[in-house]
Amino acid sequence: MRDVSLTVNGVRHELELEPRELLVYVLRERLGLTGTVVGCDTSSCGACTVLLDGESVKSCTVLGVQADGHEITTVEGLARDGELHPLQQSFHEHHALQCGYCTSGMLLAAASLLAENPSPSEAEIRQALEGNLCRCTGYQNIVDAIQAVAS
Amino acid sequence: MSAQTEVALGRIIGAPVQRKEDGKLLQGQALWVDDMHVPGTVYLGVVRSPYAHARIVEVDVAPALAHAGVVAAWSGADLAEEWAGSLPCAWLPTEDTRAPEHKPLAVDKARYAGDAVAVVAATSRAAAEDAAELVEVEYEPLPAVVDPEAALADGAPLVHDELGTNRCYTWSLEAGEVDRLFAEAAVTVSQRYRQNRLVPNAMEPRAVFVQTVPATGEYTIWSTTQVPHILRLTLSGVLGIPEAKLRVVAPDVGGGFGSKLDVYAEEALALAVARRLGRPVRWTETRSEGYLSTIHGRDQIQEIELAATAEGRITAVRVRLLASMGAYLQLVTPGIPLLGARLYAGAYDVQGYSFRCDGVFTNTVPTDAYRGAGRPEATYAIERAVDALARAVGKDPVEIRRLNFIREFPATIASGLTIDSGDYEALLDRLLEHVDLPAFRGRQEARREAGDPKRLGIGFSTYVEMCGLAPSRILGASRYGAGGWDTATIRCLPTGTVQVVTGTSPHGQGHETAWAQIVADRLGYELDEIEVLHGDTAVAPLGMDTYGSRSLAVGGVALYYAAERIVEKARTLAAYRLGVDESEIEYVRGRFAGPDGSLTLKELALSAWTAHDLPEGMEPGLEASYVYDPPNFSWPAGAHAAIVEVDTETGAVELERYVAVDDVGVVVNPTIVDGQVHGGLAQGVAQALYEEAVYDDAGNLLTANMATYLVPSAAELPRFELDRLETPSPTNPLGVKGVGETGAIAAPAAVMNAIADALAADGVTDLDMPATPERVWRALREARR
Ligand code: FES
Ligand code: FES
């Protein structure tokens, strides 16, 4: 067991973690943040994507102990003061989700992309989402939703 | 109630309303099965056979029991007495279909790599996984059979020894003078195609969570299922627990595409363990485990022959199908290829029709419904064969299609069904407004002449499909084990809102929104005054669930009729309250107007609830239900075109454009419909270009995880161009048809026809899916020899 301090969506948590616990399970099962989900065991799908110090990471490939001292943003931390994040609003308006299982990962991957590149082309968006799979939408509306938010 | 189509229902039906479902999904507030945490839960770890075929000599669970956190561990023999019956197959297409025993844990033999042989229950997920690896199973490996043709050969290893054969069934259909038509044909073409085996890969892995009240013997089963109602009644049979003691809940479910239309070993196991231990039980598959335990799709060998006149008018179609069942029959395994059995003449008018399908057991994961189920296969075969015929008679693919289209509707087709409505030529015309064919041919020719190694090709797919499963009478005649009706209840609450209960079970399709649109349109409620309840057998006790593009065409129509009943009762009450004759009442969306006064539906709902002053004999409350059994399937159709660029040096295929013009009847929500088409196209394109579950000869699945099986990302897929025509279905009052599967049905043929068109001049027209660079490159090299 190791003492770990994580700041998740602006809230600080002091935890005792087993070295093998993956960040995604720390979020889901220790902190009850079930918006981050698991879609695979080969770091292929991106369903578990969160922001670690502002950059997107697959939380199934990060150990909880590795996140010690870092800031994490999950889907639960995107909306502010009852207002949806612009990406959330745009996903809604563009019908960029069907079952919604990939959605939290997509939103955070998109947030990370736009932070790096505020006006990506369609091709750049598609490339940036390569690690995030969606089986429902065929991606088109996701791409459109992100492009609509890009400046 | 008239069965007349009312196309002009108003502005709410047909409006691009934004979804009611989105808020929680966008903010991480959905409830997935794997989110459920209850103190005292035990987690299951399933021990699976690494061999495709092996005798189970001995199972020793003692090492697992010694592991920290392990509560119990059982072999198949240990749990044998838990099962009152086999895992069900509800569709045995012939009287002599062989349905082998299928218990949740194998006892004597493992029959595919992934077959469950033992189970461990532990206090944490990690302990369950670790302990499952400690169970010692002694196997005696046996020769395996993977290929369906090899499975029928003399001396092939038997998947089920007791059956004495690997043949599951033979189903055939013969209509018209097929032999004569072939004998007299000026031209015949004969083609053989392979339907690649696919892994559905819904993004949410399967999971089940069971809670029990031991004192009453009641169980609540939370499952990632498309079919809570079917799951409830079938688990009752597998476990011998009265149906009334079981409640099944499908909370938020992350996609299914047919793979969650099933009753799985792990669901039965979780229930059995809950019964044994009297504790909550949970199991969640890992994705890699899912590749070995969740059903696969397709895996068929198709032979199709066309007889035609010299100018290419098709007179007869003959089809021979070999369909791999996998190792066991899941819920509807044998019926899947037969969902396409009557569609191999496609959108074309033929006189003779001959179809035979042999279902075959192999040592592979069972196959079952995957988006389209039977219809992508049929569409692929006929659409590719029509192109082969076009080449044989020297016609353009567009010309040959026009020459052969069915033109009169309703159309009774050679295979015996009746297509409700359509206009296939109009779809093709509209498609050609988007695709300038002469200009494309010019571009294509110019490249060829310039010796450009990157060839261009265009492929068409003018499909028709039958969906909206289904008229119960026809299902019965097809030996399907259940009906095809669905249910709706509308409950007008005294406070001005309305509760809608549906028997369908959405898992991404947006029923809450579309159903609210139907109710808003008929009854005048605002969309946010309408609550749509589903997916819980305690709330919606009766339903047939969601698959086969049936939800709107059956469940949505049930809702329409339930709303009619609400209006009928409210009209009687309004006339009574206004002191006029019912015939004097005019009803317009939520308001009943008499000659000198009117009442709203909401006011009437309140008076029906207080019941202080009702007409003699009227029941209190304003509530109505309807169970709708459709008189026919629904028959969407469309014309699709794919344009590809094929690099003859590397074999790489690039999809330049994909244009889809569909006719799915009246559209309730165009945004949702577009989304369904996008998703279906993505899966269809993926079948053509990327996805294939590959087994080696020993029965090892070589593409057994998401890293080796290529589910396409945004980077691999193009932008889809969509357009629509609307031919209302005359069989239901909404005029709606199904839409969920059209893209997956149409796209493989369009893409593969485009590749064949690009490479025909290089001598390559026979190419199997997926058209990977390696496969294309090899075919070109072969052709150059
Ligand atoms: S769950 Fe993390 S990449 Fe799939
Ligand atoms: S919306 Fe279902 S996986 Fe993306």
XYZ file of C-alpha atoms in Angstrom, chain B residues 150-686:
537
model
C -14.116 -29.167 -43.852
C -16.657 -29.807 -41.113
C -18.927 -31.617 -43.584
C -16.150 -33.755 -45.051
C -16.045 -37.467 -44.255
C -13.984 -38.175 -41.176
C -14.096 -34.603 -39.917
C -13.741 -34.271 -36.141
C -17.197 -34.153 -34.593
C -17.974 -31.091 -32.510
C -20.785 -33.007 -30.814
C -20.060 -36.733 -30.892
C -23.608 -37.672 -29.957
C -25.004 -36.074 -33.119
C -22.866 -38.249 -35.396
C -22.477 -35.331 -37.841
C -21.526 -31.681 -37.888
C -24.573 -30.826 -39.950
C -27.016 -28.821 -37.847
C -29.759 -28.487 -40.436
C -30.557 -28.130 -44.112
C -33.227 -25.621 -45.040
C -34.369 -25.079 -48.583
C -36.846 -23.177 -50.660
C -37.714 -23.694 -54.314
C -40.072 -21.484 -56.299
C -40.700 -21.373 -60.024
C -39.142 -23.553 -62.689
C -35.577 -22.873 -61.750
C -33.972 -25.754 -63.639
C -35.792 -24.882 -66.844
C -34.913 -21.202 -66.522
C -31.250 -22.076 -66.095
C -31.343 -24.520 -69.009
C -32.890 -21.900 -71.256
C -30.737 -18.994 -70.087
C -28.597 -17.241 -72.693
C -26.163 -16.206 -69.982
C -25.416 -17.603 -66.566
C -22.968 -16.424 -63.966
C -21.730 -18.423 -61.033
C -19.946 -16.815 -58.121
C -18.549 -17.896 -54.802
C -18.132 -15.468 -51.925
C -16.884 -15.665 -48.405
C -18.620 -13.792 -45.593
C -15.829 -12.917 -43.207
C -16.430 -13.722 -39.560
C -16.921 -10.536 -37.555
C -16.701 -9.595 -33.892
C -19.497 -7.172 -32.957
C -17.493 -5.175 -30.412
C -20.193 -3.086 -28.771
C -18.115 -0.566 -26.853
C -19.520 -1.560 -23.490
C -18.260 -5.037 -22.611
C -20.867 -7.480 -21.376
C -21.621 -7.538 -17.659
C -24.162 -9.023 -15.292
C -25.008 -8.240 -11.689
C -27.439 -10.336 -9.661
C -29.069 -9.344 -6.387
C -31.107 -11.829 -4.415
C -33.541 -11.922 -1.529
C -32.940 -15.455 -0.263
C -35.990 -15.376 2.002
C -38.368 -15.003 -0.933
C -36.264 -16.630 -3.608
C -36.375 -13.471 -5.715
C -33.606 -12.305 -7.991
C -32.905 -9.062 -9.808
C -30.603 -9.486 -12.772
C -28.937 -6.354 -14.110
C -27.608 -7.173 -17.510
C -26.026 -5.454 -20.495
C -28.774 -6.963 -22.587
C -30.846 -5.904 -25.580
C -33.541 -8.357 -24.515
C -34.569 -8.109 -20.848
C -37.913 -9.815 -21.474
C -36.478 -12.718 -23.404
C -33.676 -13.042 -20.862
C -36.156 -13.286 -18.012
C -38.218 -16.081 -19.451
C -35.265 -18.058 -20.770
C -33.253 -17.822 -17.539
C -36.325 -19.083 -15.779
C -36.063 -22.195 -17.933
C -32.296 -22.615 -17.537
C -32.320 -22.269 -13.748
C -35.772 -23.648 -12.982
C -36.772 -20.468 -11.161
C -40.366 -19.317 -11.700
C -40.436 -16.369 -14.065
C -42.356 -14.317 -11.500
C -39.362 -14.512 -9.147
C -37.034 -12.959 -11.701
C -36.731 -9.309 -12.533
C -34.383 -8.292 -15.326
C -33.131 -4.753 -15.686
C -31.204 -3.417 -18.646
C -29.973 -0.081 -17.282
C -27.951 2.104 -19.660
C -26.537 -0.297 -22.215
C -23.560 0.655 -24.340
C -24.445 -0.684 -27.759
C -25.332 -4.198 -28.821
C -25.607 -4.652 -32.606
C -27.083 -8.084 -32.008
C -24.351 -9.311 -29.672
C -26.479 -8.555 -26.625
C -29.509 -10.276 -28.154
C -28.577 -13.473 -26.442
C -28.717 -15.495 -23.289
C -25.197 -16.120 -22.182
C -23.526 -18.691 -19.989
C -22.253 -15.998 -17.642
C -25.756 -14.675 -16.979
C -26.905 -18.135 -15.985
C -23.746 -18.670 -13.944
C -24.178 -15.439 -12.010
C -27.736 -16.403 -11.192
C -26.733 -19.905 -10.118
C -23.943 -18.584 -7.906
C -26.311 -16.041 -6.327
C -28.671 -18.899 -5.569
C -25.890 -21.033 -4.074
C -24.268 -18.297 -1.999
C -27.246 -16.045 -1.276
C -25.050 -13.049 -2.084
C -24.895 -10.434 -4.831
C -22.818 -11.624 -7.765
C -21.080 -9.682 -10.471
C -19.232 -10.568 -13.658
C -17.796 -8.180 -16.239
C -15.986 -9.468 -19.263
C -12.630 -8.131 -20.227
C -12.579 -7.160 -23.877
C -10.202 -9.967 -24.778
C -12.466 -12.413 -22.953
C -15.331 -11.025 -25.023
C -13.594 -11.994 -28.239
C -13.757 -15.601 -26.991
C -17.164 -15.629 -25.351
C -19.495 -13.116 -26.989
C -21.104 -14.241 -30.240
C -19.517 -13.556 -33.608
C -21.309 -12.671 -36.820
C -21.411 -13.876 -40.469
C -18.928 -16.684 -41.366
C -20.648 -18.144 -44.395
C -19.619 -19.498 -47.758
C -21.985 -18.371 -50.489
C -22.490 -19.795 -53.958
C -24.821 -17.849 -56.159
C -25.834 -18.438 -59.779
C -27.873 -16.147 -61.967
C -29.723 -17.132 -65.134
C -30.333 -14.275 -67.544
C -31.277 -13.342 -71.074
C -28.624 -12.178 -73.509
C -29.266 -8.568 -72.597
C -28.980 -9.272 -68.916
C -32.563 -9.661 -67.718
C -32.327 -12.004 -64.724
C -34.761 -14.898 -64.798
C -33.673 -17.068 -61.907
C -31.398 -17.139 -58.869
C -29.902 -20.199 -57.253
C -28.097 -19.983 -53.929
C -26.193 -22.520 -51.862
C -25.092 -21.385 -48.457
C -22.842 -22.944 -45.884
C -23.236 -21.205 -42.556
C -20.991 -21.795 -39.580
C -22.976 -22.080 -36.359
C -19.854 -22.207 -34.255
C -19.733 -24.798 -31.498
C -23.208 -24.349 -30.003
C -26.546 -22.818 -30.839
C -27.060 -19.516 -29.094
C -30.456 -17.801 -28.954
C -31.130 -17.509 -32.695
C -27.948 -18.922 -34.278
C -29.505 -21.237 -36.886
C -32.057 -18.664 -37.978
C -29.579 -15.911 -38.794
C -28.614 -16.999 -42.328
C -32.306 -17.602 -43.004
C -33.221 -13.992 -42.304
C -31.695 -13.439 -45.728
C -33.066 -16.642 -47.280
C -35.750 -14.887 -49.309
C -33.705 -11.860 -50.281
C -31.080 -13.244 -52.618
C -32.882 -11.829 -55.651
C -32.452 -8.396 -54.103
C -34.413 -5.548 -55.663
C -34.837 -7.494 -58.885
C -37.815 -9.132 -60.458
C -37.086 -12.818 -61.100
C -39.267 -15.835 -61.868
C -37.292 -18.681 -60.412
C -35.754 -18.894 -56.963
C -33.839 -21.685 -55.360
C -32.154 -21.446 -51.985
C -30.509 -23.957 -49.730
C -28.622 -23.413 -46.531
C -26.647 -25.944 -44.546
C -25.906 -24.943 -40.976
C -22.685 -26.523 -39.723
C -21.052 -26.929 -36.339
C -17.386 -25.941 -36.042
C -14.991 -25.552 -33.104
C -15.401 -21.800 -32.989
C -17.250 -19.185 -30.960
C -20.983 -19.480 -31.738
C -22.302 -17.121 -34.381
C -25.532 -15.199 -33.982
C -27.101 -11.861 -34.838
C -24.765 -9.078 -35.856
C -26.146 -5.880 -37.379
C -28.099 -6.905 -40.449
C -28.102 -10.623 -39.622
C -28.636 -12.529 -42.864
C -29.488 -9.488 -44.950
C -25.969 -8.079 -45.426
C -24.997 -11.540 -46.636
C -27.872 -11.760 -49.128
C -27.319 -8.219 -50.353
C -23.619 -8.800 -50.790
C -24.104 -11.938 -52.875
C -26.771 -10.586 -55.215
C -25.204 -7.159 -55.625
C -21.814 -8.581 -56.478
C -23.337 -11.213 -58.757
C -25.330 -8.568 -60.624
C -22.086 -6.736 -61.311
C -20.566 -9.984 -62.559
C -23.561 -10.369 -64.856
C -23.136 -6.800 -66.071
C -19.540 -7.599 -67.039
C -20.680 -10.807 -68.735
C -23.254 -9.073 -70.929
C -21.245 -5.896 -71.428
C -23.523 -3.551 -69.570
C -22.924 -0.827 -67.057
C -23.850 -1.674 -63.425
C -26.464 1.073 -63.464
C -28.072 -0.156 -66.662
C -28.267 -3.742 -65.499
C -29.983 -2.662 -62.297
C -32.551 -0.536 -64.085
C -33.297 -3.397 -66.414
C -34.135 -5.719 -63.545
C -35.777 -3.602 -60.820
C -39.085 -4.557 -59.279
C -41.440 -1.790 -60.319
C -44.934 -2.554 -59.040
C -45.807 -2.385 -55.353
C -46.895 -4.091 -53.238
C -44.708 -6.710 -54.881
C -44.972 -10.407 -54.207
C -41.502 -11.729 -54.871
C -40.500 -15.166 -56.130
C -39.366 -16.259 -52.689
C -42.895 -15.747 -51.429
C -42.930 -12.516 -49.408
C -44.651 -9.248 -50.244
C -42.690 -6.008 -50.317
C -44.884 -3.252 -48.913
C -43.763 -0.245 -50.942
C -40.784 1.341 -52.634
C -39.453 3.063 -55.732
C -36.064 1.623 -56.564
C -35.502 3.523 -59.760
C -36.186 6.841 -58.054
C -33.538 5.970 -55.461
C -31.018 5.216 -58.179
C -31.923 8.409 -60.051
C -31.418 10.440 -56.913
C -28.097 8.736 -56.294
C -26.948 9.690 -59.777
C -27.776 13.305 -59.038
C -25.060 13.128 -56.374
C -22.623 11.069 -58.401
C -21.848 12.301 -61.878
C -21.240 8.933 -63.473
C -20.067 10.070 -66.938
C -17.596 12.477 -65.347
C -16.360 9.712 -63.052
C -15.922 7.299 -65.960
C -13.904 9.978 -67.742
C -11.632 10.448 -64.753
C -11.282 6.694 -64.353
C -10.370 6.204 -68.013
C -7.915 9.096 -68.012
C -6.024 7.544 -65.108
C -5.911 4.202 -66.779
C -4.631 5.699 -70.013
C -1.977 7.675 -68.201
C -0.782 4.412 -66.648
C -1.404 5.769 -63.161
C -0.886 2.903 -60.693
C -3.715 4.320 -58.594
C -6.914 3.035 -60.188
C -10.354 4.448 -59.566
C -13.492 2.383 -59.167
C -17.160 2.930 -58.485
C -19.443 0.376 -56.915
C -23.199 0.326 -56.489
C -25.462 -1.413 -54.058
C -29.186 -1.089 -54.672
C -30.505 -3.076 -51.771
C -33.856 -3.940 -50.313
C -34.200 -5.582 -46.927
C -36.911 -6.917 -44.667
C -36.929 -5.846 -41.066
C -39.221 -4.897 -38.231
C -39.371 -8.409 -36.832
C -42.060 -9.431 -37.308
C -45.543 -10.758 -38.002
C -46.025 -13.448 -35.340
C -47.810 -15.685 -37.822
C -44.794 -15.684 -40.159
C -42.400 -16.202 -37.267
C -44.466 -19.182 -36.190
C -44.412 -20.606 -39.712
C -40.624 -20.181 -39.688
C -40.460 -22.203 -36.460
C -39.259 -19.223 -34.403
C -40.051 -19.727 -30.744
C -41.828 -16.440 -29.988
C -44.084 -13.813 -31.455
C -43.092 -10.546 -33.047
C -45.535 -8.146 -31.421
C -44.695 -5.329 -29.059
C -46.387 -3.287 -26.408
C -46.986 0.271 -25.312
C -48.752 1.810 -22.355
C -49.584 5.479 -21.975
C -50.541 6.772 -18.533
C -51.745 10.396 -18.387
C -50.830 11.544 -14.878
C -53.074 13.952 -12.958
C -50.326 16.575 -12.735
C -50.052 17.158 -16.442
C -47.253 14.849 -17.412
C -47.412 11.493 -19.073
C -45.719 8.182 -18.561
C -44.947 6.006 -21.540
C -43.968 2.389 -21.064
C -42.502 0.527 -24.005
C -41.638 -3.123 -24.550
C -38.615 -2.174 -26.625
C -35.209 -1.956 -24.970
C -32.992 0.764 -26.430
C -29.227 0.732 -26.042
C -28.203 3.813 -27.982
C -30.995 4.196 -30.529
C -32.754 7.143 -28.890
C -36.193 5.637 -28.271
C -36.841 8.006 -25.372
C -36.721 10.889 -27.809
C -38.467 9.307 -30.785
C -41.231 7.779 -28.650
C -41.759 11.156 -26.974
C -42.114 12.714 -30.432
C -44.879 10.266 -31.337
C -46.735 10.958 -28.083
C -46.219 14.720 -28.337
C -47.573 14.637 -31.840
C -50.652 12.587 -31.016
C -51.491 13.897 -27.552
C -50.123 17.425 -27.448
C -47.733 17.093 -24.531
C -44.458 18.998 -24.548
C -41.456 16.732 -25.058
C -40.184 17.297 -21.543
C -43.559 16.376 -20.082
C -43.156 12.870 -21.448
C -41.282 10.191 -19.537
C -40.382 7.024 -21.437
C -39.781 3.925 -19.317
C -38.171 0.757 -20.626
C -35.760 -2.055 -20.020
C -37.024 -3.252 -16.635
C -39.380 -6.190 -16.448
C -40.876 -4.797 -13.229
C -41.848 -1.578 -14.988
C -42.497 -2.910 -18.479
C -43.529 -6.496 -17.850
C -44.422 -7.310 -21.434
C -42.276 -6.717 -24.476
C -40.225 -8.298 -27.221
C -37.215 -6.016 -26.947
C -34.901 -4.434 -29.496
C -33.289 -6.134 -32.490
C -33.902 -6.561 -36.207
C -34.805 -2.890 -36.731
C -38.125 -3.626 -35.092
C -38.459 -1.002 -32.405
C -40.104 1.823 -34.328
C -41.913 -0.336 -36.870
C -43.471 -2.460 -34.109
C -43.056 -0.743 -30.715
C -43.502 2.753 -32.134
C -46.681 1.717 -33.919
C -48.000 0.108 -30.720
C -47.503 3.493 -29.127
C -49.472 5.186 -31.890
C -52.416 2.851 -31.284
C -52.222 3.294 -27.497
C -52.453 7.046 -28.086
C -55.533 6.469 -30.261
C -57.139 4.652 -27.332
C -56.335 7.542 -25.011
C -57.992 9.927 -27.452
C -61.047 7.688 -27.754
C -61.650 7.548 -24.013
C -60.877 11.221 -23.509
C -63.287 12.107 -26.289
C -66.109 10.269 -24.522
C -65.270 12.064 -21.296
C -65.006 15.427 -23.026
C -68.413 15.020 -24.658
C -69.911 14.120 -21.286
C -68.289 17.061 -19.554
C -69.219 19.524 -22.289
C -72.728 18.119 -22.506
C -72.569 17.437 -26.245
C -72.612 14.416 -28.465
C -69.264 12.754 -29.193
C -69.713 13.409 -32.872
C -69.647 17.140 -32.145
C -66.191 16.974 -30.575
C -63.242 17.951 -32.676
C -59.870 16.713 -31.500
C -56.702 18.556 -32.402
C -53.531 17.548 -30.634
C -54.340 17.698 -26.938
C -57.564 19.728 -27.148
C -61.177 18.518 -27.441
C -63.430 21.246 -28.769
C -67.218 21.203 -28.756
C -69.551 23.815 -30.262
C -69.229 26.124 -27.231
C -66.266 25.144 -25.189
C -63.251 22.950 -25.038
C -61.190 20.872 -22.635
C -57.560 19.909 -22.785
C -56.349 16.366 -22.503
C -54.543 17.349 -19.309
C -57.787 18.652 -17.762
C -59.506 15.441 -18.728
C -56.659 13.395 -17.243
C -57.203 15.145 -13.923
C -60.977 14.551 -13.968
C -60.450 10.923 -14.943
C -58.128 10.601 -11.952
C -60.368 12.305 -9.364
C -63.230 10.280 -10.867
C -65.759 12.509 -9.127
C -67.932 12.831 -12.165
C -67.510 10.266 -14.886
C -69.999 8.894 -17.383
C -71.853 5.831 -16.165
C -69.594 2.770 -16.317
C -66.371 4.578 -17.244
C -63.249 3.328 -15.441
C -61.297 5.973 -13.526
C -57.926 7.042 -14.846
C -56.685 7.883 -18.309
C -54.456 5.037 -19.311
C -54.286 2.783 -22.338
C -52.222 -0.085 -23.621
C -51.832 -1.670 -26.993
C -50.111 -4.816 -28.183
C -49.293 -4.493 -31.852
C -48.535 -7.393 -34.141
C -47.385 -6.106 -37.522
C -49.151 -7.551 -40.592
C -45.927 -7.541 -42.622
C -42.213 -6.898 -42.305
C -41.054 -3.429 -43.242
C -38.985 -3.080 -46.394
C -36.395 -0.300 -46.455
C -34.437 0.092 -49.659
C -31.728 2.295 -51.018
C -29.157 3.050 -53.657
C -25.586 3.442 -52.453
C -22.380 4.213 -54.298
C -18.782 3.910 -53.181
C -15.859 5.443 -55.004
C -12.456 3.993 -54.239
C -8.888 4.564 -55.207
C -6.781 1.415 -55.281
C -3.038 1.634 -55.289
C -1.928 -1.273 -57.461
C 1.607 -1.013 -56.124
C 0.771 -1.325 -52.435
C -2.735 -2.807 -52.533
C -4.027 0.028 -50.383
C -7.680 0.930 -50.849
C -8.858 4.413 -50.103
C -12.564 5.142 -49.864
C -12.886 8.510 -51.578
C -16.620 8.959 -51.358
C -19.597 7.087 -50.035
C -23.074 8.251 -51.020
C -26.195 6.671 -49.564
C -29.737 7.390 -50.665
C -32.174 5.479 -48.484
C -35.903 5.044 -48.241
C -36.822 4.068 -44.706
C -40.429 5.181 -44.917
C -41.632 8.090 -42.840
C -38.852 9.502 -40.685
C -39.719 10.401 -37.092
C -36.409 12.073 -36.285
C -34.039 12.764 -39.199
C -31.064 13.412 -36.931
C -31.419 10.052 -35.246
C -31.997 8.328 -38.577
C -28.851 9.871 -40.053
C -26.945 8.670 -37.006
C -28.237 5.135 -37.480
C -27.201 5.220 -41.131
C -23.734 6.547 -40.288
C -23.174 3.817 -37.731
C -24.416 1.056 -39.998
C -22.256 2.290 -42.860
C -19.207 2.357 -40.620
C -19.752 -1.293 -39.721
C -20.455 -2.235 -43.338
C -17.350 -0.474 -44.617
C -15.399 -2.150 -41.828
